[in-house]
Amino acid sequence: VQLQASGGGLVQAGRSLRLSCAASGRTFSNMGWFRQAPGKEREFVAAITWGFGRTYYADTVRGRFTISRDNAKNTVYLQMNTLKPDDTAVYYCAASAEYSRWAEGYDYWGQGTQVTVSS
């Protein structure tokens, strides 16, 4: 099982980025995105269930970020709009058997991709 995250980069505040996470080896019932800024704990960003496509968001990103998935490609995306400097972090995708807002609820993790938002 492998999760391959990509799409990070350096952008100015107000711009957009789209992250991708391709899963190989199996299909998961739930996939999510977390982020970790320097000196801070890893925090939940968004998640999507595979069956009904139900989505969940942290309050800090709701309305700006959109999580989606492509079942055929076994890939989940995170469209990030109106980025702010506070969004700067390493973003990780993760997979689990059921939805959770907690990192401990996820069994598999991608390698992380850096997102830096300049003011």
Short mmCIF file of C-alpha atoms in Angstrom, two decimals:
data_model
loop_
_atom_site.label_atom_id
_atom_site.label_comp_id
_atom_site.label_asym_id
_atom_site.label_seq_id
_atom_site.Cartn_x
_atom_site.Cartn_y
_atom_site.Cartn_z
CA VAL A 1 0.00 0.00 0.00
CA GLN A 2 1.35 3.37 -1.00
CA LEU A 3 0.04 6.93 -0.93
CA GLN A 4 1.80 9.37 -3.22
CA ALA A 5 1.09 13.04 -2.57
CA SER A 6 2.00 15.82 -4.98
CA GLY A 7 1.11 19.36 -5.97
CA GLY A 8 2.63 21.49 -3.26
CA GLY A 9 4.62 24.64 -3.91
CA LEU A 10 5.14 28.31 -3.19
CA VAL A 11 2.27 30.69 -3.92
CA GLN A 12 1.21 34.19 -2.99
CA ALA A 13 -1.66 34.79 -0.61
CA GLY A 14 -5.00 34.71 -2.38
CA ARG A 15 -3.87 32.23 -5.03
CA SER A 16 -4.77 28.56 -5.43
CA LEU A 17 -3.10 25.15 -5.41
CA ARG A 18 -4.38 21.64 -5.98
CA LEU A 19 -2.90 18.69 -4.15
CA SER A 20 -3.24 15.12 -5.36
CA CYS A 21 -2.86 11.83 -3.54
CA ALA A 22 -2.77 8.61 -5.51
CA ALA A 23 -3.36 5.39 -3.60
CA SER A 24 -2.04 2.08 -4.81
CA GLY A 25 -2.43 -1.41 -3.46
CA ARG A 26 -6.03 -1.17 -2.33
CA THR A 27 -9.09 1.05 -2.11
CA PHE A 28 -9.88 2.79 1.18
CA SER A 29 -13.26 3.71 2.58
CA ASN A 30 -11.99 7.07 3.74
CA MET A 31 -9.15 9.37 2.74
CA GLY A 32 -8.13 12.60 4.32
CA TRP A 33 -5.67 15.46 4.36
CA PHE A 34 -3.78 16.69 7.38
CA ARG A 35 -1.20 19.42 7.71
CA GLN A 36 1.61 20.24 10.07
CA ALA A 37 3.22 23.64 10.44
CA PRO A 38 6.63 24.08 12.13
CA GLY A 39 6.31 23.79 15.89
CA LYS A 40 2.67 22.75 15.72
CA GLU A 41 0.82 19.47 15.95
CA ARG A 42 -0.55 17.72 12.90
CA GLU A 43 -4.10 18.91 12.30
CA PHE A 44 -7.06 17.66 10.33
CA VAL A 45 -7.88 19.53 7.12
CA ALA A 46 -10.48 17.51 5.20
CA ALA A 47 -11.71 13.99 4.51
CA ILE A 48 -13.93 12.19 2.03
CA THR A 49 -15.61 8.82 2.26
CA TRP A 50 -15.44 6.62 -0.78
CA GLY A 51 -18.93 5.10 -0.74
CA PHE A 52 -21.19 8.16 -0.53
CA GLY A 53 -18.54 10.79 -1.14
CA ARG A 54 -19.40 12.54 2.09
CA THR A 55 -16.97 15.35 2.87
CA TYR A 56 -15.70 16.84 6.11
CA TYR A 57 -13.69 20.01 6.69
CA ALA A 58 -11.86 21.80 9.44
CA ASP A 59 -13.48 25.12 10.29
CA THR A 60 -10.31 26.94 9.26
CA VAL A 61 -10.58 25.79 5.63
CA ARG A 62 -14.31 25.32 5.08
CA GLY A 63 -15.44 27.44 2.16
CA ARG A 64 -11.91 27.76 0.75
CA PHE A 65 -10.78 24.16 0.32
CA THR A 66 -12.59 21.38 -1.54
CA ILE A 67 -11.80 17.69 -1.26
CA SER A 68 -12.80 15.36 -4.06
CA ARG A 69 -11.92 11.96 -5.42
CA ASP A 70 -11.62 10.05 -8.67
CA ASN A 71 -12.67 6.49 -8.03
CA ALA A 72 -11.27 5.19 -11.28
CA LYS A 73 -7.83 6.59 -10.50
CA ASN A 74 -8.03 5.84 -6.77
CA THR A 75 -6.93 9.42 -6.22
CA VAL A 76 -8.08 12.14 -3.86
CA TYR A 77 -7.62 15.87 -4.50
CA LEU A 78 -7.53 18.94 -2.33
CA GLN A 79 -8.34 22.16 -4.16
CA MET A 80 -7.11 25.04 -2.05
CA ASN A 81 -8.37 28.50 -2.93
CA THR A 82 -7.83 31.90 -1.36
CA LEU A 83 -4.71 30.64 0.37
CA LYS A 84 -3.43 32.46 3.43
CA PRO A 85 0.03 32.53 5.03
CA ASP A 86 -1.47 30.52 7.92
CA ASP A 87 -2.05 27.67 5.46
CA THR A 88 1.71 27.19 5.19
CA ALA A 89 2.51 23.64 6.26
CA VAL A 90 3.50 20.20 5.11
CA TYR A 91 0.33 18.54 3.85
CA TYR A 92 -0.13 14.80 4.28
CA CYS A 93 -2.70 12.53 2.76
CA ALA A 94 -3.88 9.57 4.77
CA ALA A 95 -6.21 6.61 4.42
CA SER A 96 -8.36 4.64 6.78
CA ALA A 97 -11.24 2.19 6.95
CA GLU A 98 -13.63 4.79 8.34
CA TYR A 99 -13.90 8.53 8.78
CA SER A 100 -11.93 10.23 11.54
CA ARG A 101 -10.77 13.76 12.34
CA TRP A 102 -7.87 12.37 14.32
CA ALA A 103 -4.50 11.33 12.97
CA GLU A 104 -4.61 8.24 15.17
CA GLY A 105 -7.58 7.03 13.15
CA TYR A 106 -5.57 6.66 9.95
CA ASP A 107 -3.58 3.59 9.03
CA TYR A 108 -1.60 4.76 6.02
CA TRP A 109 0.18 8.02 5.27
CA GLY A 110 1.75 9.68 2.28
CA GLN A 111 5.15 11.32 2.38
CA GLY A 112 3.92 14.92 2.67
CA THR A 113 4.12 17.86 0.30
CA GLN A 114 5.18 21.37 1.29
CA VAL A 115 2.79 24.26 0.78
CA THR A 116 4.18 27.74 1.39
CA VAL A 117 1.99 30.81 1.13
CA SER A 118 3.75 34.16 1.03
CA SER A 119 2.09 37.39 2.13
#
